[in-house]
Coordinates of C-alpha atoms in Angstrom, one line a residue:
M1 CA 112.0 82.0 124.9
S2 CA 112.6 85.1 126.9
E3 CA 112.9 84.1 130.5
V4 CA 112.7 87.3 132.6
L5 CA 111.0 90.6 131.8
A6 CA 111.7 93.3 134.5
G7 CA 111.5 90.6 137.2
V8 CA 108.4 88.9 135.8
E9 CA 108.6 85.6 133.9
I10 CA 107.2 86.1 130.4
Q11 CA 106.1 82.5 130.3
E12 CA 103.8 83.2 133.3
I13 CA 102.2 86.1 131.4
L14 CA 101.7 84.1 128.3
E15 CA 100.0 81.4 130.3
Q16 CA 97.8 83.9 132.2
L17 CA 96.6 85.1 128.7
G18 CA 96.2 81.6 127.3
I19 CA 99.1 82.0 124.7
E20 CA 101.2 79.0 123.9
T21 CA 104.8 79.3 122.4
T22 CA 103.5 78.3 119.1
N23 CA 100.0 79.8 118.1
S24 CA 97.5 79.6 115.4
G25 CA 96.8 82.9 113.6
A26 CA 93.1 82.5 112.5
S27 CA 90.1 82.3 114.8
T28 CA 86.4 82.9 114.6
G29 CA 86.0 83.1 118.4
S30 CA 86.2 79.9 120.3
F31 CA 87.3 78.0 117.2
W32 CA 91.0 78.2 116.2
Y33 CA 92.0 77.0 112.8
Q34 CA 95.1 74.9 112.5
T35 CA 96.7 77.2 110.0
K36 CA 99.3 76.1 107.5
G37 CA 100.7 79.4 106.5
E38 CA 104.2 81.0 107.2
T39 CA 105.5 81.2 110.6
I40 CA 105.7 84.7 112.1
H41 CA 108.2 85.1 114.9
S42 CA 107.5 87.8 117.5
Y43 CA 110.7 89.3 118.9
S44 CA 110.7 91.8 121.7
P45 CA 112.4 95.1 120.9
V46 CA 113.1 95.3 124.6
D47 CA 115.8 92.7 124.6
G48 CA 115.7 91.2 121.1
K49 CA 114.6 87.8 122.3
L50 CA 111.9 85.5 120.8
I51 CA 108.7 85.6 122.7
A52 CA 106.7 83.1 120.7
S53 CA 105.8 82.1 117.1
V54 CA 102.5 82.4 115.2
T55 CA 101.4 80.5 112.1
A56 CA 99.8 83.0 109.7
A57 CA 96.4 82.4 108.1
T58 CA 96.3 81.1 104.5
E59 CA 93.9 82.3 101.8
E60 CA 91.8 79.1 102.4
E61 CA 91.6 79.9 106.1
Y62 CA 90.8 83.5 105.4
E63 CA 87.9 82.4 103.3
K64 CA 86.5 80.1 106.1
V65 CA 86.7 83.0 108.5
I66 CA 84.7 85.4 106.2
V67 CA 82.1 82.8 105.6
K68 CA 81.7 82.2 109.3
A69 CA 81.5 85.9 109.9
Q70 CA 78.7 86.3 107.3
E71 CA 76.7 83.6 109.1
A72 CA 77.2 85.1 112.5
F73 CA 76.1 88.5 111.2
K74 CA 72.6 87.2 110.3
Q75 CA 72.1 86.2 114.0
W76 CA 74.0 89.0 115.8
R77 CA 72.1 91.8 114.0
Q78 CA 68.8 90.4 115.3
I79 CA 69.9 90.6 119.0
P80 CA 68.7 93.9 120.6
A81 CA 71.4 96.5 120.8
P82 CA 71.2 96.8 124.7
K83 CA 71.7 93.1 125.0
R84 CA 74.8 93.4 122.7
G85 CA 75.9 96.2 125.0
E86 CA 75.6 93.9 128.0
V87 CA 78.1 91.5 126.3
V88 CA 80.5 94.4 125.8
R89 CA 80.0 95.4 129.5
Q90 CA 81.2 92.0 130.5
L91 CA 84.2 92.3 128.2
A92 CA 85.1 95.5 130.1
V93 CA 84.9 93.5 133.4
K94 CA 87.1 90.8 131.9
L95 CA 89.7 93.3 130.7
R96 CA 89.9 94.8 134.2
E97 CA 90.8 91.3 135.4
Y98 CA 93.5 90.9 132.6
K99 CA 94.8 94.5 132.7
E100 CA 98.1 93.8 134.3
P101 CA 99.2 90.8 132.2
L102 CA 97.9 92.3 129.0
G103 CA 99.5 95.7 129.7
K104 CA 102.9 93.9 130.3
L105 CA 102.6 92.0 127.1
V106 CA 101.8 95.1 125.2
S107 CA 104.9 96.8 126.7
Y108 CA 107.2 93.8 126.1
E109 CA 106.0 93.0 122.5
M110 CA 105.7 96.6 121.3
G111 CA 108.3 98.3 123.4
K112 CA 106.2 101.1 125.0
S113 CA 106.5 101.9 128.7
L114 CA 104.6 99.8 131.2
Q115 CA 102.6 102.8 132.2
E116 CA 101.6 103.3 128.6
G117 CA 100.9 99.6 128.1
L118 CA 98.5 99.5 131.1
G119 CA 97.1 102.8 129.8
E120 CA 96.3 101.2 126.5
V121 CA 94.4 98.5 128.2
Q122 CA 92.5 101.2 130.2
E123 CA 91.5 102.8 126.9
M124 CA 90.0 99.4 126.0
I125 CA 88.0 99.4 129.2
D126 CA 86.9 103.0 128.8
I127 CA 85.6 102.5 125.2
C128 CA 83.7 99.4 126.3
D129 CA 82.1 101.4 129.0
F130 CA 81.3 104.2 126.4
A131 CA 79.8 101.5 124.0
V132 CA 77.5 100.1 126.8
G133 CA 75.8 103.5 127.1
L134 CA 75.8 103.9 123.3
S135 CA 73.8 100.6 122.9
R136 CA 70.7 102.4 124.2
Q137 CA 71.4 105.7 122.2
L138 CA 71.6 104.7 118.5
Y139 CA 69.3 107.5 117.7
G140 CA 67.7 108.5 114.5
L141 CA 65.7 111.7 113.7
T142 CA 62.0 112.3 113.1
M143 CA 60.9 114.8 110.4
H144 CA 57.6 116.4 109.5
S145 CA 56.2 115.3 106.1
E146 CA 54.8 117.8 103.6
R147 CA 52.0 115.2 103.0
P148 CA 49.1 114.9 105.3
E149 CA 48.8 111.8 107.5
H150 CA 52.4 110.8 106.8
R151 CA 55.3 110.3 109.2
M152 CA 58.9 110.4 108.3
Y153 CA 61.9 109.2 110.4
E154 CA 65.4 107.8 110.0
Q155 CA 67.0 104.8 111.6
Y156 CA 70.3 103.1 111.6
H157 CA 71.0 99.5 110.8
P158 CA 74.3 97.5 111.1
L159 CA 76.5 97.4 108.0
G160 CA 77.7 93.7 108.2
L161 CA 81.4 92.8 108.3
V162 CA 83.9 95.4 109.6
G163 CA 87.5 94.8 108.6
I164 CA 90.1 96.1 111.0
I165 CA 93.6 96.6 110.0
S166 CA 95.6 97.9 113.0
A167 CA 99.2 99.1 113.5
F168 CA 101.9 98.0 115.9
N169 CA 102.1 101.2 118.0
F170 CA 98.7 100.7 119.6
P171 CA 98.4 96.9 119.2
V172 CA 95.1 96.5 121.3
A173 CA 93.4 99.8 121.9
V174 CA 92.7 100.7 118.3
W175 CA 91.2 97.3 117.7
N176 CA 88.9 97.7 120.6
W177 CA 88.0 101.3 119.6
N178 CA 86.5 99.7 116.5
T179 CA 85.0 96.5 117.9
A180 CA 83.3 97.9 121.0
L181 CA 81.3 100.3 118.8
A182 CA 80.8 97.9 115.9
W183 CA 79.5 95.1 118.1
V184 CA 76.9 97.3 119.9
C185 CA 75.9 98.6 116.3
G186 CA 75.3 94.9 115.3
D187 CA 78.3 94.4 113.1
V188 CA 80.8 91.5 113.2
C189 CA 84.5 92.2 113.1
V190 CA 87.5 90.6 111.2
W191 CA 90.8 91.8 112.6
K192 CA 94.1 91.7 110.7
P193 CA 96.6 93.0 113.3
S194 CA 100.2 94.1 112.7
E195 CA 102.5 91.2 112.0
K196 CA 104.9 92.9 114.3
T197 CA 102.6 92.4 117.4
P198 CA 100.7 89.1 116.8
L199 CA 100.7 87.9 120.4
T200 CA 98.7 90.8 121.9
A201 CA 96.1 90.2 119.2
I202 CA 95.9 86.5 120.1
A203 CA 95.5 87.5 123.8
C204 CA 92.6 89.9 122.9
Q205 CA 90.9 87.2 120.9
K206 CA 91.2 84.8 123.8
I207 CA 89.9 87.3 126.4
T208 CA 86.9 88.0 124.1
E209 CA 86.4 84.3 123.6
E210 CA 85.8 83.8 127.3
V211 CA 83.1 86.4 127.4
F212 CA 81.4 85.5 124.2
T213 CA 81.3 81.8 125.0
D214 CA 79.6 82.5 128.4
N215 CA 77.0 84.6 126.6
D216 CA 76.4 82.2 123.6
V217 CA 77.5 84.9 121.2
P218 CA 77.4 83.4 117.6
E219 CA 80.7 82.0 116.4
G220 CA 82.2 84.5 114.0
V221 CA 81.2 87.9 115.7
S222 CA 84.9 88.3 116.6
C223 CA 87.4 87.0 114.1
L224 CA 91.1 87.1 113.8
V225 CA 93.4 86.6 110.8
I226 CA 97.0 87.1 111.3
G227 CA 99.3 87.5 108.3
G228 CA 101.3 89.9 106.1
A229 CA 100.4 92.3 103.3
E230 CA 98.7 89.6 101.3
I231 CA 96.0 88.9 103.9
G232 CA 95.5 92.8 104.3
K233 CA 95.1 93.1 100.6
K234 CA 92.4 90.4 100.4
L235 CA 90.5 91.9 103.3
T236 CA 90.7 95.4 101.7
A237 CA 89.4 94.1 98.2
D238 CA 86.7 91.9 99.6
T239 CA 83.3 93.1 98.6
R240 CA 81.7 91.1 101.4
V241 CA 83.4 93.5 103.8
P242 CA 81.5 96.8 103.5
L243 CA 83.7 98.8 105.8
I244 CA 87.5 98.7 106.2
S245 CA 89.0 100.6 109.2
A246 CA 92.7 100.9 108.7
T247 CA 95.4 102.5 110.9
G248 CA 98.9 103.0 109.6
S249 CA 101.0 105.1 107.3
T250 CA 99.7 107.5 104.7
R251 CA 101.2 105.4 102.0
M252 CA 99.3 102.3 103.2
G253 CA 96.2 104.4 103.6
K254 CA 96.2 105.7 100.1
S255 CA 96.4 102.1 98.8
V256 CA 93.5 101.0 101.1
G257 CA 91.4 104.0 100.1
E258 CA 92.0 103.4 96.4
V259 CA 91.1 99.7 96.5
V260 CA 88.0 100.2 98.8
G261 CA 86.8 103.2 96.8
A262 CA 87.1 101.3 93.5
R263 CA 84.5 98.7 94.9
L264 CA 82.4 101.6 96.4
G265 CA 83.0 100.3 99.9
K266 CA 83.4 102.5 103.0
S267 CA 86.8 103.3 104.6
L268 CA 87.8 104.7 108.0
L269 CA 91.4 105.8 107.6
E270 CA 93.6 106.9 110.6
L271 CA 97.0 107.6 109.0
G272 CA 100.0 109.7 109.6
G273 CA 100.5 112.9 111.8
N274 CA 103.0 115.7 111.7
N275 CA 101.9 117.4 114.9
A276 CA 103.0 120.8 116.1
I277 CA 102.8 122.8 119.3
I278 CA 102.7 126.6 118.9
I279 CA 104.3 128.4 121.8
T280 CA 103.4 132.0 122.2
P281 CA 105.0 134.7 124.4
T282 CA 102.5 134.3 127.2
A283 CA 102.9 130.5 127.4
D284 CA 103.6 129.1 130.9
L285 CA 106.9 127.0 130.8
K286 CA 105.5 124.8 133.6
V287 CA 102.9 123.7 131.0
V288 CA 105.1 123.8 127.9
V289 CA 108.0 121.6 129.0
P290 CA 106.1 118.5 130.1
G291 CA 103.6 118.7 127.4
A292 CA 106.2 119.1 124.6
V293 CA 108.7 116.5 126.0
F294 CA 106.2 113.8 126.7
G295 CA 104.5 114.5 123.3
A296 CA 107.9 114.1 121.6
V297 CA 109.5 111.1 123.4
G298 CA 106.5 109.1 124.7
T299 CA 106.3 105.7 123.0
A300 CA 109.7 106.6 121.6
G301 CA 108.0 109.0 119.2
Q302 CA 105.9 106.2 117.7
R303 CA 102.4 107.7 118.2
C304 CA 100.6 109.1 115.3
T305 CA 99.9 112.1 117.8
S306 CA 103.6 112.4 118.8
T307 CA 104.9 116.0 118.7
R308 CA 107.1 116.5 115.7
R309 CA 107.4 120.3 115.6
L310 CA 107.7 123.2 118.1
I311 CA 106.8 126.5 116.6
I312 CA 108.1 129.1 119.0
H313 CA 107.8 132.9 119.1
E314 CA 111.1 134.6 118.6
D315 CA 110.7 136.6 121.8
V316 CA 110.7 133.4 123.9
Y317 CA 112.6 131.1 121.5
D318 CA 115.9 131.0 123.5
T319 CA 114.2 130.5 126.8
V320 CA 112.0 127.6 125.5
R321 CA 114.8 126.0 123.6
D322 CA 117.1 126.0 126.6
A323 CA 114.4 124.6 128.8
I324 CA 113.5 121.8 126.4
V325 CA 117.1 120.9 125.9
K326 CA 117.7 120.8 129.6
A327 CA 114.7 118.5 130.1
Y328 CA 116.1 116.1 127.5
G329 CA 119.3 115.8 129.6
Q330 CA 117.1 114.2 132.3
L331 CA 115.5 111.5 130.2
K332 CA 116.2 107.9 131.1
I333 CA 116.3 105.4 128.3
G334 CA 116.0 101.7 128.9
N335 CA 113.7 98.7 129.5
P336 CA 110.2 100.1 129.3
L337 CA 109.0 97.7 132.0
D338 CA 111.2 99.5 134.5
T339 CA 109.0 102.5 135.6
A340 CA 112.1 104.6 136.2
N341 CA 112.7 104.9 132.5
H342 CA 111.0 107.5 130.3
V343 CA 111.9 106.1 126.8
G344 CA 111.9 102.6 125.5
P345 CA 113.0 101.1 122.2
L346 CA 111.8 101.6 118.6
I347 CA 109.8 98.7 117.2
D348 CA 112.6 97.2 115.1
K349 CA 115.9 97.9 113.3
D350 CA 114.1 99.2 110.2
A351 CA 112.7 102.0 112.5
V352 CA 116.2 102.6 113.8
A353 CA 117.5 103.0 110.2
A354 CA 114.7 105.5 109.3
Y355 CA 115.6 107.5 112.5
E356 CA 119.3 107.7 111.5
N357 CA 118.4 108.6 108.0
A358 CA 116.2 111.4 109.2
L359 CA 118.9 112.9 111.4
K360 CA 121.4 112.8 108.4
Q361 CA 118.8 114.5 106.2
V362 CA 117.9 117.3 108.5
V363 CA 121.6 118.3 108.8
A364 CA 122.1 117.9 105.0
E365 CA 119.2 120.3 104.4
G366 CA 120.7 122.9 106.7
G367 CA 119.4 122.1 110.2
K368 CA 121.4 122.1 113.3
L369 CA 121.3 119.4 116.0
L370 CA 120.7 120.8 119.5
V371 CA 120.6 117.4 121.1
E372 CA 122.4 114.8 119.1
G373 CA 120.8 111.4 118.6
G374 CA 122.4 108.0 118.1
V375 CA 121.8 104.3 118.6
L376 CA 122.6 102.9 122.0
S377 CA 124.5 99.7 122.6
G378 CA 125.9 97.7 125.4
E379 CA 124.2 96.3 128.5
G380 CA 120.5 96.7 128.5
Y381 CA 120.5 97.8 124.8
E382 CA 121.2 94.4 123.2
S383 CA 118.2 94.5 120.9
G384 CA 119.8 97.4 118.9
C385 CA 116.5 99.2 118.9
Y386 CA 117.2 101.8 121.6
V387 CA 118.0 105.4 120.3
K388 CA 118.5 108.7 121.9
P389 CA 115.7 111.3 121.5
A390 CA 117.1 114.2 119.3
I391 CA 116.3 117.8 118.8
A392 CA 117.1 119.8 115.7
E393 CA 116.6 123.4 114.7
A394 CA 115.0 123.2 111.2
K395 CA 112.7 125.0 108.8
N396 CA 109.2 123.9 108.1
D397 CA 109.8 123.6 104.3
F398 CA 112.7 121.0 104.8
K399 CA 111.6 117.8 103.0
I400 CA 112.4 115.7 106.1
V401 CA 110.2 118.0 108.3
Q402 CA 107.3 117.6 105.8
H403 CA 107.7 113.8 106.3
E404 CA 106.5 111.9 109.3
T405 CA 109.4 110.0 110.8
F406 CA 108.2 107.5 113.4
A407 CA 110.9 108.2 115.9
P408 CA 111.8 110.6 118.8
I409 CA 113.0 113.5 116.7
L410 CA 111.8 117.0 117.5
Y411 CA 112.1 120.0 115.2
L412 CA 112.3 123.5 116.6
M413 CA 111.5 126.6 114.5
K414 CA 110.8 130.3 115.0
Y415 CA 107.9 132.5 114.1
S416 CA 107.5 136.2 114.4
G417 CA 104.6 138.6 114.5
S418 CA 101.0 137.4 115.2
V419 CA 99.8 134.0 116.0
E420 CA 98.3 133.7 112.5
N421 CA 101.8 133.4 111.2
A422 CA 102.4 130.4 113.5
I423 CA 99.2 128.8 112.4
D424 CA 100.2 129.1 108.8
I425 CA 103.5 127.3 109.6
Q426 CA 101.6 124.6 111.5
N427 CA 99.1 124.0 108.8
G428 CA 101.9 124.0 106.2
V429 CA 102.4 120.2 106.1
P430 CA 100.4 117.4 104.3
Q431 CA 99.1 115.8 107.4
G432 CA 96.4 117.1 109.7
L433 CA 95.9 115.0 112.8
S434 CA 96.8 116.7 116.1
S435 CA 97.8 120.2 117.1
A436 CA 98.2 122.4 120.2
I437 CA 98.9 126.0 121.3
M438 CA 100.5 127.1 124.5
T439 CA 99.2 130.5 125.4
N440 CA 97.5 132.5 128.2
N441 CA 96.0 134.9 125.6
L442 CA 92.3 134.3 125.0
K443 CA 92.4 135.9 121.6
E444 CA 95.2 133.7 120.4
A445 CA 93.5 130.5 121.7
E446 CA 90.3 131.4 120.0
A447 CA 92.1 132.3 116.7
F448 CA 93.7 128.9 116.9
L449 CA 90.4 127.1 117.4
S450 CA 88.5 129.1 114.7
A451 CA 87.6 128.1 111.2
A452 CA 90.8 130.0 110.1
G453 CA 92.9 128.3 112.7
S454 CA 94.3 124.8 113.0
D455 CA 93.3 122.6 110.1
C456 CA 93.7 119.4 112.2
G457 CA 91.1 117.0 113.5
I458 CA 92.4 117.6 117.0
A459 CA 93.2 121.1 118.3
N460 CA 94.2 121.6 122.0
V461 CA 94.9 124.6 124.2
N462 CA 97.6 124.3 126.9
I463 CA 97.9 120.5 126.6
G464 CA 100.2 118.6 124.2
T465 CA 99.3 116.9 121.0
S466 CA 99.8 113.4 122.3
G467 CA 96.9 111.2 123.6
A468 CA 93.1 111.6 123.4
E469 CA 90.1 110.8 125.6
I470 CA 87.7 108.3 124.2
G471 CA 84.7 110.6 124.7
G472 CA 85.7 112.7 121.7
A473 CA 85.9 111.6 118.1
F474 CA 89.5 110.8 117.2
G475 CA 91.0 111.5 113.7
G476 CA 92.4 114.0 111.3
E477 CA 92.2 115.7 107.9
K478 CA 94.3 115.9 104.8
E479 CA 96.7 113.0 104.4
T480 CA 95.6 111.7 107.9
G481 CA 92.7 110.3 106.0
G482 CA 89.6 112.0 107.4
G483 CA 88.4 109.1 109.6
R484 CA 86.9 109.4 113.0
E485 CA 86.9 106.7 115.7
S486 CA 86.0 106.3 119.3
G487 CA 83.6 108.9 120.9
S488 CA 81.0 111.5 119.9
D489 CA 79.0 110.2 116.9
A490 CA 81.8 108.1 115.4
W491 CA 79.5 105.1 115.8
K492 CA 77.6 106.2 112.7
V493 CA 80.3 105.0 110.3
Y494 CA 79.6 101.4 111.5
M495 CA 76.0 101.7 110.4
R496 CA 73.9 102.4 107.3
R497 CA 71.3 105.1 107.4
Q498 CA 67.7 104.5 106.3
T499 CA 65.0 107.1 105.8
N500 CA 61.4 105.7 106.3
T501 CA 58.1 107.3 105.3
I502 CA 54.8 105.8 106.6
N503 CA 51.4 106.7 105.0
Y504 CA 48.5 106.1 107.4
S505 CA 45.9 107.9 105.2
D506 CA 43.5 106.3 102.7
T507 CA 45.1 108.1 99.7
V508 CA 48.5 108.2 98.1
P509 CA 49.5 111.9 97.8
L510 CA 52.8 112.5 96.0
A511 CA 55.6 114.7 97.2
Q512 CA 56.0 118.3 95.8
G513 CA 52.2 118.3 95.0
I514 CA 52.6 116.2 91.9
K515 CA 49.3 114.9 90.5
F516 CA 49.0 111.4 89.0
D517 CA 45.4 110.5 88.4
L518 CA 44.5 107.1 87.0

């Protein structure tokens, strides 16, 4: 067991969150199955030490979870939506109580900075607050019928079981983005978290358990199944699960989409990003530098919204390049629970290998390293997962630039002429998640936001690509998958739409004036 984490005993944090050193990986709420599957060890990328171990769910236990979830749905869907919202409100209160220990565990198990770990828990609180209001706003429309004494309207009903497959980089927030909305919509949830971050998932389930038990929520409304790819495949192929919400790589998403589509299920896919910031001649460096640097190195470049490319006008290229390189020289790399550090570790050594290969490839394709990378070693870097954020001059058509590398590598490239040329470069990748433009020119900003502008699901002006508020729908286009989570009307994906017609006359007139006399 790891003994100390930035001056705080990890054992104390685990105890606060109800986590034992050996944990079960299948739960339907207050009931935890004594699983018999393989053992998954959770090692911290911060120091390489074992935090705790989890026994994965077997196929038999998976089946028990799904059956229990089906039973729970029959009860949960009958509870009025505002009352379901009240339960979610209480969950937000409980998350506020657990914000510090859960945020620290997120930071220690995943490797992101403590500020980001706490921020991720805050996102959970925010989406719960959003969902509480939503529970009284699950609106349908009313329409005028062409037939006399008829009324038409539409309403939304819960889908049933929602399968959630989440990634390691946001181990708790993305789960709650889905569950908070799905629960107020009347659905039940089955969560398969990343096997790289199982302890944060167990913590979330235990926190939810406290609230649900106090409110007599049916067993099975919140379910957890921890395991590897096989459990994920079972969930994806299960016809009893009408919606699969999956976050991860484009490769994974294509597989999920194919399987779910083959059974005519619904999928919500949040996949890779290859996000760019366009920097025009009128851009303010005081805005450009922090936005670009945080976007590129925050979470060690392991966000789907991380900034991968800077597309800089040739007139200001040298100035911007020099300012970014200078800022990189001020970055502090180390234990993410030390708030003095800007950059923590990558998730594991496989990620480190991908980072090293990307740097070799960009040079092999003709790129030039402006800030050389490298793996850090020695005191404080014993896990072997700490790397230096790197900057390379590159071209947009390089194969490595077209590919999303989940690491702190930033590619710089020039554009000339009008902003439309920069937009063409930005859009010239397979992914379409987040994008930004730095400009004080209104015409350039509007061109970027127009139908002929950015082809991404998120398009920002004078802020970076990284991060999003829960009030807006989150997601992207092209190989990012097309899904939308969180705010706006993203709730509709968790429900089925039904059109109703009521005849309150004494006759049965047919639509389109059709006559059918008996």
